[in-house]
């Protein structure tokens, strides 16, 4: 995203449209002033700029969303880790059970 010196993103279409409107207003004011014989120059119409607080607010909002995404990913990773540990313990217990069954069967046969 391209930013101008005020921290606004430069929408080229809007910028071009604004320049066109400004030049039309200048041309109209120069024609009006020539027809009236007045050399008064109209002040430029400047679109209001975004306030820094709104930009900072958006940055803070983006940071919070990023932190939330990281937190969610950490929760998912922790759950997967717990599931793997549970499966590992379950397999260990199954192996232990099979060993005991083998011991019982070998003692019966002896």
Short mmCIF file of N, CA and C in Angstrom, two decimals:
data_model
loop_
_atom_site.label_atom_id
_atom_site.label_comp_id
_atom_site.label_asym_id
_atom_site.label_seq_id
_atom_site.Cartn_x
_atom_site.Cartn_y
_atom_site.Cartn_z
N UNK A 1 0.84 -1.16 0.00
CA UNK A 1 0.00 0.00 0.00
C UNK A 1 0.89 1.23 0.00
N UNK A 2 0.70 2.14 -0.98
CA UNK A 2 1.46 3.37 -1.05
C UNK A 2 0.87 4.39 -0.10
N UNK A 3 1.75 5.10 0.60
CA UNK A 3 1.28 6.10 1.56
C UNK A 3 1.83 7.46 1.16
N UNK A 4 1.03 8.52 1.34
CA UNK A 4 1.54 9.85 1.10
C UNK A 4 2.18 10.38 2.38
N UNK A 5 2.61 11.65 2.37
CA UNK A 5 3.33 12.20 3.52
C UNK A 5 2.45 12.31 4.75
N UNK A 6 1.16 12.27 4.60
CA UNK A 6 0.25 12.36 5.74
C UNK A 6 -0.17 10.99 6.24
N UNK A 7 0.35 9.93 5.64
CA UNK A 7 0.02 8.59 6.09
C UNK A 7 -1.23 8.02 5.45
N UNK A 8 -1.75 8.69 4.42
CA UNK A 8 -2.94 8.18 3.76
C UNK A 8 -2.53 7.29 2.59
N UNK A 9 -3.35 6.30 2.32
CA UNK A 9 -3.07 5.47 1.16
C UNK A 9 -3.50 6.24 -0.08
N UNK A 10 -2.68 6.14 -1.10
CA UNK A 10 -2.90 6.91 -2.32
C UNK A 10 -3.74 6.08 -3.29
N UNK A 11 -4.98 6.43 -3.39
CA UNK A 11 -5.86 5.81 -4.36
C UNK A 11 -5.72 6.64 -5.63
N UNK A 12 -5.08 6.08 -6.64
CA UNK A 12 -4.75 6.84 -7.83
C UNK A 12 -5.98 7.38 -8.55
N UNK A 13 -7.05 6.59 -8.59
CA UNK A 13 -8.26 7.05 -9.27
C UNK A 13 -8.85 8.25 -8.54
N UNK A 14 -8.92 8.17 -7.23
CA UNK A 14 -9.47 9.28 -6.44
C UNK A 14 -8.58 10.50 -6.59
N UNK A 15 -7.28 10.30 -6.55
CA UNK A 15 -6.34 11.40 -6.68
C UNK A 15 -6.47 12.07 -8.05
N UNK A 16 -6.57 11.27 -9.10
CA UNK A 16 -6.72 11.82 -10.45
C UNK A 16 -8.05 12.55 -10.59
N UNK A 17 -9.10 11.99 -10.03
CA UNK A 17 -10.42 12.62 -10.09
C UNK A 17 -10.40 13.95 -9.35
N UNK A 18 -9.77 13.97 -8.19
CA UNK A 18 -9.69 15.19 -7.40
C UNK A 18 -8.92 16.27 -8.15
N UNK A 19 -7.80 15.90 -8.78
CA UNK A 19 -7.02 16.86 -9.55
C UNK A 19 -7.82 17.41 -10.72
N UNK A 20 -8.59 16.54 -11.38
CA UNK A 20 -9.41 16.97 -12.51
C UNK A 20 -10.47 17.98 -12.04
N UNK A 21 -11.15 17.66 -10.93
CA UNK A 21 -12.16 18.57 -10.39
C UNK A 21 -11.53 19.90 -10.00
N UNK A 22 -10.36 19.86 -9.40
CA UNK A 22 -9.67 21.08 -8.99
C UNK A 22 -9.31 21.94 -10.19
N UNK A 23 -8.80 21.31 -11.25
CA UNK A 23 -8.44 22.09 -12.44
C UNK A 23 -9.68 22.67 -13.11
N UNK A 24 -10.80 21.91 -13.10
CA UNK A 24 -12.05 22.44 -13.66
C UNK A 24 -12.52 23.65 -12.85
N UNK A 25 -12.44 23.57 -11.52
CA UNK A 25 -12.84 24.70 -10.68
C UNK A 25 -11.95 25.90 -10.93
N UNK A 26 -10.66 25.66 -11.12
CA UNK A 26 -9.74 26.77 -11.42
C UNK A 26 -10.09 27.42 -12.75
N UNK A 27 -10.35 26.55 -13.76
CA UNK A 27 -10.71 27.09 -15.07
C UNK A 27 -12.00 27.88 -15.00
N UNK A 28 -12.99 27.37 -14.29
CA UNK A 28 -14.27 28.07 -14.16
C UNK A 28 -14.08 29.39 -13.43
N UNK A 29 -13.28 29.38 -12.37
CA UNK A 29 -13.07 30.62 -11.62
C UNK A 29 -12.28 31.63 -12.45
N UNK A 30 -11.35 31.16 -13.28
CA UNK A 30 -10.59 32.10 -14.11
C UNK A 30 -11.48 32.68 -15.21
N UNK A 31 -12.41 31.86 -15.77
CA UNK A 31 -13.35 32.38 -16.76
C UNK A 31 -14.30 33.38 -16.13
N UNK A 32 -14.78 33.08 -14.92
CA UNK A 32 -15.68 34.00 -14.22
C UNK A 32 -14.98 35.31 -13.90
N UNK A 33 -13.75 35.21 -13.43
CA UNK A 33 -13.03 36.42 -13.04
C UNK A 33 -12.66 37.24 -14.27
N UNK A 34 -12.39 36.59 -15.41
CA UNK A 34 -12.08 37.33 -16.63
C UNK A 34 -13.32 38.03 -17.16
N UNK A 35 -14.46 37.35 -17.07
CA UNK A 35 -15.68 37.96 -17.58
C UNK A 35 -16.11 39.13 -16.71
N UNK A 36 -15.83 39.08 -15.42
CA UNK A 36 -16.20 40.15 -14.52
C UNK A 36 -15.12 41.22 -14.47
N UNK A 37 -13.97 40.92 -15.02
CA UNK A 37 -12.86 41.86 -14.97
C UNK A 37 -12.15 41.83 -13.63
N UNK A 38 -12.42 40.82 -12.83
CA UNK A 38 -11.82 40.70 -11.50
C UNK A 38 -10.64 39.73 -11.59
N UNK A 39 -9.55 40.04 -10.92
CA UNK A 39 -8.38 39.16 -10.95
C UNK A 39 -8.25 38.37 -9.65
N UNK A 40 -9.34 38.27 -8.91
CA UNK A 40 -9.32 37.54 -7.64
C UNK A 40 -9.15 36.04 -7.89
N UNK A 41 -8.25 35.41 -7.15
CA UNK A 41 -8.00 33.97 -7.29
C UNK A 41 -8.73 33.25 -6.18
N UNK A 42 -9.52 32.25 -6.56
CA UNK A 42 -10.27 31.45 -5.59
C UNK A 42 -9.31 30.56 -4.81
N UNK A 43 -9.52 30.39 -3.52
CA UNK A 43 -8.67 29.45 -2.76
C UNK A 43 -8.95 28.02 -3.18
N UNK A 44 -7.90 27.19 -3.12
CA UNK A 44 -8.06 25.79 -3.50
C UNK A 44 -8.93 25.06 -2.49
N UNK A 45 -9.71 24.13 -3.01
CA UNK A 45 -10.53 23.29 -2.15
C UNK A 45 -9.68 22.07 -1.79
N UNK A 46 -9.41 21.90 -0.52
CA UNK A 46 -8.57 20.80 -0.06
C UNK A 46 -9.45 19.79 0.67
N UNK A 47 -9.35 18.54 0.25
CA UNK A 47 -10.11 17.50 0.93
C UNK A 47 -9.53 17.28 2.32
N UNK A 48 -10.39 17.00 3.29
CA UNK A 48 -9.87 16.78 4.66
C UNK A 48 -8.99 15.54 4.72
N UNK A 49 -7.97 15.63 5.53
CA UNK A 49 -7.03 14.52 5.71
C UNK A 49 -7.50 13.63 6.85
N UNK A 50 -7.10 12.38 6.79
CA UNK A 50 -7.39 11.48 7.91
C UNK A 50 -6.61 11.95 9.13
N UNK A 51 -7.23 11.83 10.26
CA UNK A 51 -6.54 12.22 11.49
C UNK A 51 -5.56 11.11 11.88
N UNK A 52 -4.47 11.55 12.52
CA UNK A 52 -3.46 10.56 12.94
C UNK A 52 -4.05 9.56 13.92
N UNK A 53 -5.00 10.03 14.74
CA UNK A 53 -5.55 9.11 15.74
C UNK A 53 -6.31 7.97 15.06
N UNK A 54 -6.96 8.25 13.92
CA UNK A 54 -7.67 7.17 13.23
C UNK A 54 -6.68 6.19 12.61
N UNK A 55 -5.55 6.70 12.14
CA UNK A 55 -4.52 5.83 11.57
C UNK A 55 -3.91 4.97 12.68
N UNK A 56 -3.60 5.61 13.81
CA UNK A 56 -3.05 4.85 14.94
C UNK A 56 -4.05 3.83 15.44
N UNK A 57 -5.32 4.21 15.46
CA UNK A 57 -6.37 3.28 15.89
C UNK A 57 -6.41 2.07 14.97
N UNK A 58 -6.31 2.30 13.66
CA UNK A 58 -6.32 1.19 12.70
C UNK A 58 -5.10 0.29 12.89
N UNK A 59 -3.94 0.89 13.13
CA UNK A 59 -2.73 0.10 13.37
C UNK A 59 -2.87 -0.73 14.64
N UNK A 60 -3.44 -0.13 15.68
CA UNK A 60 -3.64 -0.88 16.92
C UNK A 60 -4.63 -2.01 16.71
N UNK A 61 -5.68 -1.75 15.93
CA UNK A 61 -6.68 -2.77 15.62
C UNK A 61 -6.03 -3.93 14.87
N UNK A 62 -5.19 -3.60 13.88
CA UNK A 62 -4.49 -4.64 13.12
C UNK A 62 -3.57 -5.45 14.03
N UNK A 63 -2.89 -4.78 14.97
CA UNK A 63 -1.99 -5.47 15.89
C UNK A 63 -2.77 -6.41 16.79
N UNK A 64 -3.93 -5.97 17.26
CA UNK A 64 -4.76 -6.82 18.13
C UNK A 64 -5.23 -8.04 17.36
N UNK A 65 -5.64 -7.85 16.10
CA UNK A 65 -6.07 -8.99 15.28
C UNK A 65 -4.92 -9.97 15.06
N UNK A 66 -3.73 -9.44 14.82
CA UNK A 66 -2.55 -10.29 14.63
C UNK A 66 -2.25 -11.08 15.91
N UNK A 67 -2.30 -10.39 17.05
CA UNK A 67 -2.06 -11.06 18.34
C UNK A 67 -3.10 -12.14 18.60
N UNK A 68 -4.35 -11.85 18.26
CA UNK A 68 -5.42 -12.82 18.45
C UNK A 68 -5.19 -14.05 17.58
N UNK A 69 -4.77 -13.81 16.34
CA UNK A 69 -4.48 -14.93 15.43
C UNK A 69 -3.35 -15.79 16.00
N UNK A 70 -2.29 -15.13 16.49
CA UNK A 70 -1.16 -15.87 17.09
C UNK A 70 -1.62 -16.66 18.31
N UNK A 71 -2.48 -16.06 19.12
CA UNK A 71 -2.98 -16.75 20.31
C UNK A 71 -3.79 -17.97 19.92
N UNK A 72 -4.64 -17.83 18.92
CA UNK A 72 -5.43 -18.97 18.45
C UNK A 72 -4.54 -20.08 17.92
N UNK A 73 -3.51 -19.71 17.17
CA UNK A 73 -2.58 -20.72 16.66
C UNK A 73 -1.87 -21.44 17.81
N UNK A 74 -1.49 -20.69 18.84
CA UNK A 74 -0.82 -21.31 20.00
C UNK A 74 -1.77 -22.27 20.71
N UNK A 75 -3.05 -21.91 20.81
CA UNK A 75 -4.04 -22.79 21.45
C UNK A 75 -4.18 -24.08 20.65
N UNK A 76 -4.26 -23.95 19.32
CA UNK A 76 -4.38 -25.14 18.46
C UNK A 76 -3.15 -26.03 18.61
N UNK A 77 -1.97 -25.43 18.62
CA UNK A 77 -0.73 -26.20 18.78
C UNK A 77 -0.71 -26.91 20.14
N UNK A 78 -1.13 -26.21 21.19
CA UNK A 78 -1.16 -26.81 22.53
C UNK A 78 -2.14 -27.98 22.58
N UNK A 79 -3.29 -27.83 21.95
CA UNK A 79 -4.27 -28.93 21.92
C UNK A 79 -3.72 -30.14 21.17
N UNK A 80 -3.06 -29.89 20.03
CA UNK A 80 -2.47 -31.00 19.27
C UNK A 80 -1.39 -31.69 20.10
N UNK A 81 -0.59 -30.90 20.81
CA UNK A 81 0.46 -31.47 21.66
C UNK A 81 -0.16 -32.35 22.75
N UNK A 82 -1.22 -31.86 23.39
CA UNK A 82 -1.90 -32.64 24.44
C UNK A 82 -2.50 -33.92 23.87
N UNK A 83 -3.07 -33.84 22.68
CA UNK A 83 -3.64 -35.02 22.04
C UNK A 83 -2.56 -36.05 21.74
N UNK A 84 -1.42 -35.60 21.23
CA UNK A 84 -0.31 -36.52 20.95
C UNK A 84 0.21 -37.18 22.24
N UNK A 85 0.30 -36.40 23.30
CA UNK A 85 0.74 -36.97 24.58
C UNK A 85 -0.26 -38.01 25.08
N UNK A 86 -1.55 -37.72 24.92
CA UNK A 86 -2.58 -38.67 25.33
C UNK A 86 -2.47 -39.96 24.52
N UNK A 87 -2.31 -39.83 23.19
CA UNK A 87 -2.18 -41.02 22.34
C UNK A 87 -0.92 -41.81 22.71
N UNK A 88 0.15 -41.11 22.99
CA UNK A 88 1.40 -41.77 23.39
C UNK A 88 1.18 -42.58 24.67
N UNK A 89 0.53 -41.97 25.65
CA UNK A 89 0.26 -42.67 26.92
C UNK A 89 -0.69 -43.84 26.69
N UNK A 90 -1.67 -43.66 25.82
CA UNK A 90 -2.61 -44.74 25.51
C UNK A 90 -1.88 -45.93 24.88
N UNK A 91 -0.99 -45.68 23.95
CA UNK A 91 -0.21 -46.75 23.32
C UNK A 91 0.72 -47.44 24.32
N UNK A 92 1.31 -46.64 25.19
CA UNK A 92 2.18 -47.22 26.22
C UNK A 92 1.39 -48.17 27.13
N UNK A 93 0.18 -47.76 27.50
CA UNK A 93 -0.65 -48.62 28.35
C UNK A 93 -1.10 -49.89 27.61
N UNK A 94 -1.39 -49.76 26.32
CA UNK A 94 -1.76 -50.94 25.53
C UNK A 94 -0.59 -51.92 25.45
N UNK A 95 0.60 -51.40 25.26
CA UNK A 95 1.79 -52.25 25.22
C UNK A 95 1.99 -52.95 26.56
N UNK A 96 1.82 -52.20 27.63
CA UNK A 96 1.96 -52.78 28.98
C UNK A 96 0.92 -53.88 29.21
N UNK A 97 -0.29 -53.64 28.77
CA UNK A 97 -1.36 -54.64 28.91
C UNK A 97 -1.02 -55.91 28.13
N UNK A 98 -0.54 -55.73 26.89
CA UNK A 98 -0.16 -56.89 26.08
C UNK A 98 0.99 -57.68 26.73
N UNK A 99 1.95 -56.99 27.30
CA UNK A 99 3.06 -57.67 27.99
C UNK A 99 2.53 -58.50 29.16
N UNK A 100 1.60 -57.92 29.91
CA UNK A 100 1.03 -58.66 31.04
C UNK A 100 0.23 -59.88 30.57
N UNK A 101 -0.51 -59.74 29.50
CA UNK A 101 -1.26 -60.87 28.94
C UNK A 101 -0.32 -61.96 28.46
N UNK A 102 0.78 -61.57 27.85
CA UNK A 102 1.78 -62.54 27.39
C UNK A 102 2.38 -63.27 28.60
N UNK A 103 2.70 -62.53 29.64
CA UNK A 103 3.24 -63.15 30.86
C UNK A 103 2.25 -64.14 31.46
N UNK A 104 0.99 -63.76 31.51
CA UNK A 104 -0.05 -64.66 32.06
C UNK A 104 -0.17 -65.91 31.21
N UNK A 105 -0.18 -65.77 29.91
CA UNK A 105 -0.31 -66.92 29.01
C UNK A 105 0.91 -67.83 29.09
N UNK A 106 2.09 -67.26 29.21
CA UNK A 106 3.30 -68.08 29.31
C UNK A 106 3.35 -68.83 30.63
N UNK A 107 2.85 -68.22 31.70
CA UNK A 107 2.82 -68.89 33.00
C UNK A 107 1.78 -70.01 33.00
N UNK A 108 0.67 -69.82 32.29
CA UNK A 108 -0.36 -70.86 32.20
C UNK A 108 0.16 -72.07 31.44
N UNK A 109 0.88 -71.81 30.40
CA UNK A 109 1.38 -72.89 29.56
C UNK A 109 2.56 -73.62 30.20
N UNK A 110 3.19 -73.04 31.15
CA UNK A 110 4.34 -73.70 31.75
C UNK A 110 3.97 -74.67 32.82
#
